Short mmCIF file of C-alpha atoms in Angstrom, two decimals:
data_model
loop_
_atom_site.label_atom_id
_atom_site.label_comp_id
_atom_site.label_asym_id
_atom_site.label_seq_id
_atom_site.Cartn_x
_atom_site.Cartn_y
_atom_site.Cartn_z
CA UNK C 1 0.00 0.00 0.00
CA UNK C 2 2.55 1.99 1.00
CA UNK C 3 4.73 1.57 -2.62
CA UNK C 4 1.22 2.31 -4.45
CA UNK C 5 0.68 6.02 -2.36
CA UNK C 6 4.24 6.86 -3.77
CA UNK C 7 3.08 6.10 -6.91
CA UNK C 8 0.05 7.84 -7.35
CA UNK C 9 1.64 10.44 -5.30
CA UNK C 10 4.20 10.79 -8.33
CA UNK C 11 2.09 10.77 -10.92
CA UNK C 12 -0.36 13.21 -9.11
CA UNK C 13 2.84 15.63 -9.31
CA UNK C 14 3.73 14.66 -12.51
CA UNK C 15 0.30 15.94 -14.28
CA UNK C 16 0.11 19.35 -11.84
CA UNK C 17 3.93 20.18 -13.26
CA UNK C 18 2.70 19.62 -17.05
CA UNK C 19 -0.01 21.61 -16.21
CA UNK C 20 1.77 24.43 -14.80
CA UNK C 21 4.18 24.21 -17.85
CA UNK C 22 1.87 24.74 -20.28
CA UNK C 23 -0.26 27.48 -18.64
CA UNK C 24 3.55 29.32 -18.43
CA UNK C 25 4.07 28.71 -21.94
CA UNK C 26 0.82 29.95 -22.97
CA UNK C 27 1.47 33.54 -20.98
CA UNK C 28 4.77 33.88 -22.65
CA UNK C 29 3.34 33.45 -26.35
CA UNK C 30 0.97 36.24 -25.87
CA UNK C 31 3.12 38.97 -26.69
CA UNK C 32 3.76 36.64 -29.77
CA UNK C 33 0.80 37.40 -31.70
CA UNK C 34 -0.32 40.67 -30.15
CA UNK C 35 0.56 41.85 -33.36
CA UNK C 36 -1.94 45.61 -33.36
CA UNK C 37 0.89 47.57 -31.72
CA UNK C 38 3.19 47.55 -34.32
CA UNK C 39 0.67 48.87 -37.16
CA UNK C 40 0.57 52.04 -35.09
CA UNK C 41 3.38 54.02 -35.89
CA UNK C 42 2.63 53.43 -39.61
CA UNK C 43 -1.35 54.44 -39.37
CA UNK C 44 0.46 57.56 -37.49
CA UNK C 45 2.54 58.59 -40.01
CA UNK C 46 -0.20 58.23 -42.85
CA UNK C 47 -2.57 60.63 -41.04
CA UNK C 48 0.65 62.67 -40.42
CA UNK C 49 1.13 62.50 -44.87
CA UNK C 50 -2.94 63.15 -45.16
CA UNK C 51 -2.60 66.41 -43.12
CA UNK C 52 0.56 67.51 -45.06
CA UNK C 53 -1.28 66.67 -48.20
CA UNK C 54 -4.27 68.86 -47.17
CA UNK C 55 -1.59 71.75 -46.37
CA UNK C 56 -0.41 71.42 -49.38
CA UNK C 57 -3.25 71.75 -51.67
CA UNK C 58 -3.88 75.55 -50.50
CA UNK C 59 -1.23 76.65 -52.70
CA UNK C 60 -0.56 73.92 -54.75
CA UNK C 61 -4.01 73.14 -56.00
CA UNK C 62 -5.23 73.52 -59.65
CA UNK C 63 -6.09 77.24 -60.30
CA UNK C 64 -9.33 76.69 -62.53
CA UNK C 65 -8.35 79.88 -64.79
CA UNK C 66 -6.31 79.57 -67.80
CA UNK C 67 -3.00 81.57 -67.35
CA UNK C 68 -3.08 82.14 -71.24
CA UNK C 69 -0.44 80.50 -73.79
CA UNK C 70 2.98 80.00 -72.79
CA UNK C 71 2.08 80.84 -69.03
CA UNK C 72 1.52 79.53 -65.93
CA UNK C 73 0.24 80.35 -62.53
CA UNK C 74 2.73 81.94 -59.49
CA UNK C 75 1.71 81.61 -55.51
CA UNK C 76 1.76 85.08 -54.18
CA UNK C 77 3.05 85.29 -50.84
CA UNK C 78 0.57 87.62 -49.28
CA UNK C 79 -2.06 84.40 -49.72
CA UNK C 80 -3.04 83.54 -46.28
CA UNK C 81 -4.54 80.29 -44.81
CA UNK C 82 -5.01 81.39 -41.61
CA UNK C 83 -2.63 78.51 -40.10
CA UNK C 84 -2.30 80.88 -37.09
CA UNK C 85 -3.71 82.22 -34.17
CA UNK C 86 -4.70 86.12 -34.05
CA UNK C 87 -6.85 87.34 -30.98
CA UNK C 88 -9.35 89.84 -31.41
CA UNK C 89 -7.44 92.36 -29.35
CA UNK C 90 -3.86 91.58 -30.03
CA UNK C 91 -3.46 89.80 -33.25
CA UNK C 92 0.34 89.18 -33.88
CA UNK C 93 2.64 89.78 -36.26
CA UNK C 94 1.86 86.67 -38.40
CA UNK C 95 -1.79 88.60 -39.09
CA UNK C 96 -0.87 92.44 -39.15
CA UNK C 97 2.15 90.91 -41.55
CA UNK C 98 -0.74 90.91 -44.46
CA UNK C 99 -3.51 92.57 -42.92
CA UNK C 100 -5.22 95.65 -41.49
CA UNK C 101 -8.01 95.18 -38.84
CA UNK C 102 -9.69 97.87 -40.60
CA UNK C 103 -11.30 99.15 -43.90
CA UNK C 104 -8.78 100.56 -46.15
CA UNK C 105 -9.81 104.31 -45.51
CA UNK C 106 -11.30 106.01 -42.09
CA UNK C 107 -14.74 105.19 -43.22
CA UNK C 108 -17.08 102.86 -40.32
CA UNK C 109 -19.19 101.07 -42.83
CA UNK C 110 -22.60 101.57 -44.54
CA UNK C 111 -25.98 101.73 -43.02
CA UNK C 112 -26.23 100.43 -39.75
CA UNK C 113 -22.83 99.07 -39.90
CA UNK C 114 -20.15 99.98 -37.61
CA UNK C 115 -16.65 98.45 -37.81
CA UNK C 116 -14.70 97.61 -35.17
CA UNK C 117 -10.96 96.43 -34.89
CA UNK C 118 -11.39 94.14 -31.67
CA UNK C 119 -14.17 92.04 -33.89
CA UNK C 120 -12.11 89.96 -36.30
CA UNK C 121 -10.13 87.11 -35.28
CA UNK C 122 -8.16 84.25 -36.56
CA UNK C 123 -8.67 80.77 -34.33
CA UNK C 124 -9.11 76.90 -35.29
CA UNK C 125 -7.29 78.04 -38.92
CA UNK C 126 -10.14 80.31 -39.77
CA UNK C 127 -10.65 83.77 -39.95
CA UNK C 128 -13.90 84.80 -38.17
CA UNK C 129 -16.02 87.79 -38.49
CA UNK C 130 -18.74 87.71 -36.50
CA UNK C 131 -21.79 90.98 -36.20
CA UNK C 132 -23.37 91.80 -32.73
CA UNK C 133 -25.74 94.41 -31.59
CA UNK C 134 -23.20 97.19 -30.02
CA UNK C 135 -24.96 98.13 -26.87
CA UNK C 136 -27.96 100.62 -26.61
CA UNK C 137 -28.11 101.60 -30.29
CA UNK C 138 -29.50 100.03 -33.43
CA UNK C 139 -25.94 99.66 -34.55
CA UNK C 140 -24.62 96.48 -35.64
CA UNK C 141 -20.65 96.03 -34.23
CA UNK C 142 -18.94 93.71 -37.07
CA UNK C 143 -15.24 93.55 -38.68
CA UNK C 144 -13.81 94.90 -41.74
CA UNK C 145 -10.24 93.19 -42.93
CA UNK C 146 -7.43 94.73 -45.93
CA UNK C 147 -5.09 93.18 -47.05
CA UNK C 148 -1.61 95.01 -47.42
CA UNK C 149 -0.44 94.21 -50.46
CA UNK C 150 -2.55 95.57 -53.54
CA UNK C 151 -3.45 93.92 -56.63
CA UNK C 152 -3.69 94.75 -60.32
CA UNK C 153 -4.58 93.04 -63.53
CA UNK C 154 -3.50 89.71 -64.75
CA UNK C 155 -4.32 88.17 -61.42
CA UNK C 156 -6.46 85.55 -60.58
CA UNK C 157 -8.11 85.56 -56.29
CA UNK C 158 -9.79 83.01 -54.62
CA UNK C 159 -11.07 82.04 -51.20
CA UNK C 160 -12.89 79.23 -49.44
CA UNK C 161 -15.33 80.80 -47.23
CA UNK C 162 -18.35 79.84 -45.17
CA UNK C 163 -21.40 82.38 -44.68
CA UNK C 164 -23.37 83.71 -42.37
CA UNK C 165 -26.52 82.05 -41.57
CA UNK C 166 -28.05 86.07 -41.48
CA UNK C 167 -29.49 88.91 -43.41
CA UNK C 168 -26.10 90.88 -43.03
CA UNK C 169 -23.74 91.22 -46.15
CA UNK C 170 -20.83 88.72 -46.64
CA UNK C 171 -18.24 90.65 -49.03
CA UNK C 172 -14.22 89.30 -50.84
CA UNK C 173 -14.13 92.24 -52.79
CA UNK C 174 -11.50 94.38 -54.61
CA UNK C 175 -11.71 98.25 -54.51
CA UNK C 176 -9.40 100.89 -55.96
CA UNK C 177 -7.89 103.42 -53.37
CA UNK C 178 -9.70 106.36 -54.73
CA UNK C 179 -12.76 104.08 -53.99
CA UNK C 180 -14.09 104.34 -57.71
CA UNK C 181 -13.60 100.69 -59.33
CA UNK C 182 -14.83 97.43 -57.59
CA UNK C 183 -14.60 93.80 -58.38
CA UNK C 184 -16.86 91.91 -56.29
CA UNK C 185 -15.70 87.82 -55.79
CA UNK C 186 -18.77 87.34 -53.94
CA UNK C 187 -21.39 89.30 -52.01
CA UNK C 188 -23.76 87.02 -49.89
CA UNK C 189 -27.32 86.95 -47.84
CA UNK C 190 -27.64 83.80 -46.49
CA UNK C 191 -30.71 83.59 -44.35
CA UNK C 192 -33.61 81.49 -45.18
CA UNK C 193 -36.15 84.06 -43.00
CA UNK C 194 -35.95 87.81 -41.88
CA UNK C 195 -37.27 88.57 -38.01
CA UNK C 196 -37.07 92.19 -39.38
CA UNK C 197 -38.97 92.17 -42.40
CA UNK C 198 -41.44 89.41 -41.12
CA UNK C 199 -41.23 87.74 -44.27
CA UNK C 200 -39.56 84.75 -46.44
CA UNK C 201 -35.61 85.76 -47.53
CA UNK C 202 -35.59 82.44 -49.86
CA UNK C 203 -34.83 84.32 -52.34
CA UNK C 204 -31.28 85.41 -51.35
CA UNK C 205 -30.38 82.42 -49.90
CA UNK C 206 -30.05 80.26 -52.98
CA UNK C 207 -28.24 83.38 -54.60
CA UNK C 208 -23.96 84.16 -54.74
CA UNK C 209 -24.11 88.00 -56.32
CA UNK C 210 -21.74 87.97 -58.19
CA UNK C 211 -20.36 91.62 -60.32
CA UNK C 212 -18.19 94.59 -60.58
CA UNK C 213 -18.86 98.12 -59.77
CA UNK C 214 -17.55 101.88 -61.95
CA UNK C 215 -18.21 105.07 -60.02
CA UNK C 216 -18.21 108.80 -60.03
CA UNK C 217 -17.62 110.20 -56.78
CA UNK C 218 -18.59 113.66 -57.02
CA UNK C 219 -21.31 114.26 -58.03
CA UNK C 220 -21.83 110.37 -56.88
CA UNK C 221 -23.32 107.47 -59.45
CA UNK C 222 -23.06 104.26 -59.54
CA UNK C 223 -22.69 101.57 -62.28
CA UNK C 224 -22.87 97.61 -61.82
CA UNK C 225 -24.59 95.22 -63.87
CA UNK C 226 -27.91 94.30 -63.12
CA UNK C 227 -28.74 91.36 -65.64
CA UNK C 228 -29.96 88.13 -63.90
CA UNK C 229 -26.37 86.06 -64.22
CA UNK C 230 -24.83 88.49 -62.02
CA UNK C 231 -27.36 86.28 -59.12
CA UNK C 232 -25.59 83.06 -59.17
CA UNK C 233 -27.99 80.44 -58.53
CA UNK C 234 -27.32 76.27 -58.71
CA UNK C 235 -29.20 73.71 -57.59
CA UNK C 236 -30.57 75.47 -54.53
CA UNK C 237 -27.88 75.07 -52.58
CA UNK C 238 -27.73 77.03 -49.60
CA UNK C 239 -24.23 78.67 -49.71
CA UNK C 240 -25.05 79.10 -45.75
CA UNK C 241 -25.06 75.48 -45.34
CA UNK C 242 -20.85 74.61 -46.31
CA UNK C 243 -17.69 76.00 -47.30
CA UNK C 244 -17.36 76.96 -50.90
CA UNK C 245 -14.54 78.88 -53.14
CA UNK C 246 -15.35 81.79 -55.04
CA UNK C 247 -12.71 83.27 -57.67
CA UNK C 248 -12.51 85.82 -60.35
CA UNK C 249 -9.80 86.41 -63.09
CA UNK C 250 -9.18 89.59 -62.87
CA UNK C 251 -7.44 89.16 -66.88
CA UNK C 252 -7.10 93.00 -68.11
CA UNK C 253 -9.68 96.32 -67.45
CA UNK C 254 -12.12 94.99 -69.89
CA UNK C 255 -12.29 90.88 -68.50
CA UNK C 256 -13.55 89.05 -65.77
CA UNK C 257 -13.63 85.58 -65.22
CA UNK C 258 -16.31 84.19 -62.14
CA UNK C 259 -15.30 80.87 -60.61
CA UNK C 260 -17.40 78.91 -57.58
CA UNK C 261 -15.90 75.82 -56.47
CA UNK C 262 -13.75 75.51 -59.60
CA UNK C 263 -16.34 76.13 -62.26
CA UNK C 264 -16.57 78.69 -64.48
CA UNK C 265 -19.91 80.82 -63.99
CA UNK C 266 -19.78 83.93 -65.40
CA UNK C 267 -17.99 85.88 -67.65
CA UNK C 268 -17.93 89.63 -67.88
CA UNK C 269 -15.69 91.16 -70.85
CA UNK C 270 -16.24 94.15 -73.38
CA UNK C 271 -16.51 97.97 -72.64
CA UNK C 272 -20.14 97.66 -72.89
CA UNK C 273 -20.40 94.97 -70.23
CA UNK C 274 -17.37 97.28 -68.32
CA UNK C 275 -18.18 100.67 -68.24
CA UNK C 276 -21.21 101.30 -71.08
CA UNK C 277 -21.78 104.54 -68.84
CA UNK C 278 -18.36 105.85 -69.65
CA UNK C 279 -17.46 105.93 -66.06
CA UNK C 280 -13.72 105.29 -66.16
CA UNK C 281 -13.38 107.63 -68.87
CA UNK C 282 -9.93 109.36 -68.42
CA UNK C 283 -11.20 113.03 -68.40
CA UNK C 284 -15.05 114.10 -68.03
CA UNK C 285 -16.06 110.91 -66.91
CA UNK C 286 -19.63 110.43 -67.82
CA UNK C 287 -18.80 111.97 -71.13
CA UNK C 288 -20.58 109.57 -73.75
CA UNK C 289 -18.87 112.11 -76.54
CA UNK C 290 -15.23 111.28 -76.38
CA UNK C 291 -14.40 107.52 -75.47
CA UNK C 292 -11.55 107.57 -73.65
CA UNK C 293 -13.10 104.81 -71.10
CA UNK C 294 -9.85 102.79 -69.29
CA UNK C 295 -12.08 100.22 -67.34
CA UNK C 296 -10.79 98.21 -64.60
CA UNK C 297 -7.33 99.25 -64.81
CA UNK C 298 -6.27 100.54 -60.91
CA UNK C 299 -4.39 98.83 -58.29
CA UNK C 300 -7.04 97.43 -55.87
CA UNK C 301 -7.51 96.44 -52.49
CA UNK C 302 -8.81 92.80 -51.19
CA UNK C 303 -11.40 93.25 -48.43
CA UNK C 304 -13.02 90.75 -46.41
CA UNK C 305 -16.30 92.06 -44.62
CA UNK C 306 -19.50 92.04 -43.25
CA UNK C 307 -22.08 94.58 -43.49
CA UNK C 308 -25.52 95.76 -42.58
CA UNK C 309 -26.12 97.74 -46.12
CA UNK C 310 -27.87 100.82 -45.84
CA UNK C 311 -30.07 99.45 -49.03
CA UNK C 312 -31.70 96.89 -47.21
CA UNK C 313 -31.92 98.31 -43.45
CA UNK C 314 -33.15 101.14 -44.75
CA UNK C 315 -35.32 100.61 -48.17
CA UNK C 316 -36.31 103.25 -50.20
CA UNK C 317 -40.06 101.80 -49.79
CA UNK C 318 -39.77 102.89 -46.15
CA UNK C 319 -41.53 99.50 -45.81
CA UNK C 320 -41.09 97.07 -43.07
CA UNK C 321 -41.57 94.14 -44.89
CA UNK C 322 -38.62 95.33 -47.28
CA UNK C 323 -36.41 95.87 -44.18
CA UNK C 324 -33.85 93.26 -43.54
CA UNK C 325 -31.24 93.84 -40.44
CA UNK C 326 -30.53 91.69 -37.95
CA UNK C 327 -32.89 91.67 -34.98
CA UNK C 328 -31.15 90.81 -30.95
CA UNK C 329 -32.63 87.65 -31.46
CA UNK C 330 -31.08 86.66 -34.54
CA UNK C 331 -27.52 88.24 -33.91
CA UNK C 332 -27.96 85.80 -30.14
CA UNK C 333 -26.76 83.12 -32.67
CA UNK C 334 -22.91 83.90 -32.35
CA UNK C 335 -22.16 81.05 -34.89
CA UNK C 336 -24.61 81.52 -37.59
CA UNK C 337 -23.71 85.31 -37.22
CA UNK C 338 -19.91 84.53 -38.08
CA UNK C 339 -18.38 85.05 -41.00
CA UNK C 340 -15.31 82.19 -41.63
CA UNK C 341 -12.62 82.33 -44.21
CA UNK C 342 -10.21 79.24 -44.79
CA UNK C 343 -7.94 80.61 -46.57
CA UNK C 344 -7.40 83.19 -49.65
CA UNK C 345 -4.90 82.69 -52.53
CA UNK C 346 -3.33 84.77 -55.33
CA UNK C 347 -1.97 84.50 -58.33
CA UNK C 348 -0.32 85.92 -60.76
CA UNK C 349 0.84 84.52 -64.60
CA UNK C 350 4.04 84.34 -65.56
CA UNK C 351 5.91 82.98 -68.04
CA UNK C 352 7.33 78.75 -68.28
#
């Protein structure tokens, strides 16, 4: 009995060590095919190329105009894509670099509209302009941006901009120092309803306006084109609703080219489609007896803005239901009431 205990005693010892043995060979094979970990470093650097990629693009992107024969399109350093951060009150030299916190003369804005330097900001790689009610008037407090650098014909411009969700004006415009030639990239109304006017603003928001502006200052008058393409419409999209890019080529004083998201819209060319007012003439202008029209020939401005446009808060009907400005309840919407810019390019052609 005694030799048969040792027995099963040594077999019982025998099985408990195999048993052990394999459970400890089993723990040390785990790190064998816990095989995730190393895929990391390689999904990391392909979100690392994607976001180069995407940085890329802003200047390196297809321009959609033609450059012309033998040409081809140069990045202009005083493009911006807002890669930077620029607080409303103190907004750094990578911002006041290229820009101006202000309109490119003294003036405050039209209408209702009052511009204020402490409004725009850059943040999150935008630029935002947002519009609020500045306290205990009917004003509406908003932002007004120039660049420094001033552009003249060939060039081609183009931004990638989101509206505002409001009744305000959303402006990329060109303007001439002396303030008498305009190229508008886009001008924009993107509110589906007006609080103000009590009625239905459909009809702006499905529209990008679109045009170009030839002025006499003194005594004033005003010439843009008022045919229906200059009201971009497509689809019914709501340009409130996403980020689009809007782009003119800018080709000599008597030729524009209109570009939304890469397509070409509209095209504006001839001194009758120009100036058929004789507005730009060189003397007398206004003079329809001696043609000595130059069109859009001055060094311009770029401008980013919002406004509340004297037009529209304050309609020659002197009807409320033709009244459209922002009421406090509307402007209480900080984010549909902001302006944001991705980025704006230029170009210029030059030769292969």
């Amino acid at each position: 009995m005694k030799f048969k205990s040792l027995v099963l005693s040594a077999l019982f010892l025998f099985l408990l060590t195999a048993s052990n043995c394999s459970s400890s060979s089993e723990v040390n094979e785990a790190p064998e095919v816990d095989e995730v970990d190393t895929t990391d470093p390689v999904e990391e650097g392909e979100e690392v190329e994607e976001e180069e990629a995407i940085e890329e693009n802003y200047s390196t992107m297809a321009v959609p105009a033609d450059p012309g024969s033998g040409l081809e399109w140069e990045f202009q350093d005083f493009s911006d894509e807002f890669d930077y951060e620029a607080p409303a009150g103190n907004k750094g030299d990578a911002f006041y670099n290229k820009w101006d916190d202000f309109y490119h003369n003294n003036w405050s804005g039209p209408g209702l509209t009052e511009w204020s330097r402490d409004i725009p900001f850059v943040s999150d790689g935008l630029l935002q302009i947002p519009a609020k009610r500045k306290a205990g008037t009917d004003k509406i407090s908003t932002g007004c941006i120039t660049n420094k650098t001033r552009v003249q014909y060939p060039v081609y411009v183009e931004a990638r901009a989101k509206i505002m969700n409001s009744v305000l004006a959303n402006g990329i415009w060109m303007l001439s120092p002396d303030d008498t030639q305009e190229i508008d990239i886009m001008e924009a109304y993107g509110a589906a309803y007006s609080e103000s006017a009590q009625a239905s603003h459909s009809w702006y928001e499905v529209r990008m306006h679109i045009s170009h502006h030839v002025f006499i200052r003194d005594p004033f008058q005003d010439y843009q084109p008022k045919d229906a393409g200059s009201w971009f419409m497509k689809d019914n999209i709501k340009w409130r609703e996403d980020y689009h890019t809007y782009g003119v080529y800018w080709r000599d004083p008597w030729h524009l080219e209109y570009y939304i998201d890469g397509e070409l819209i509209r095209t504006v060319s001839g001194k009758d489609q120009i100036d058929p007012l004789f507005y730009t003439n060189a003397t007398n202008p206004g003079d329809t007896s001696t043609d000595i029209r130059t069109g859009l020939n001055k060094e311009m401005d770029i401008i980013i803005d919002v406004e509340d446009q004297d037009w529209r808060s304050s309609p020659a009907s002197g009807n409320q239901s033709d009244t459209y400005t922002p009421t406090d309840n509307e402007l209480s919407d900080t984010e549909g009431h902001t302006l944001k810019v991705d980025w704006i390019r230029i170009y210029k052609p030059v030769e292969k």
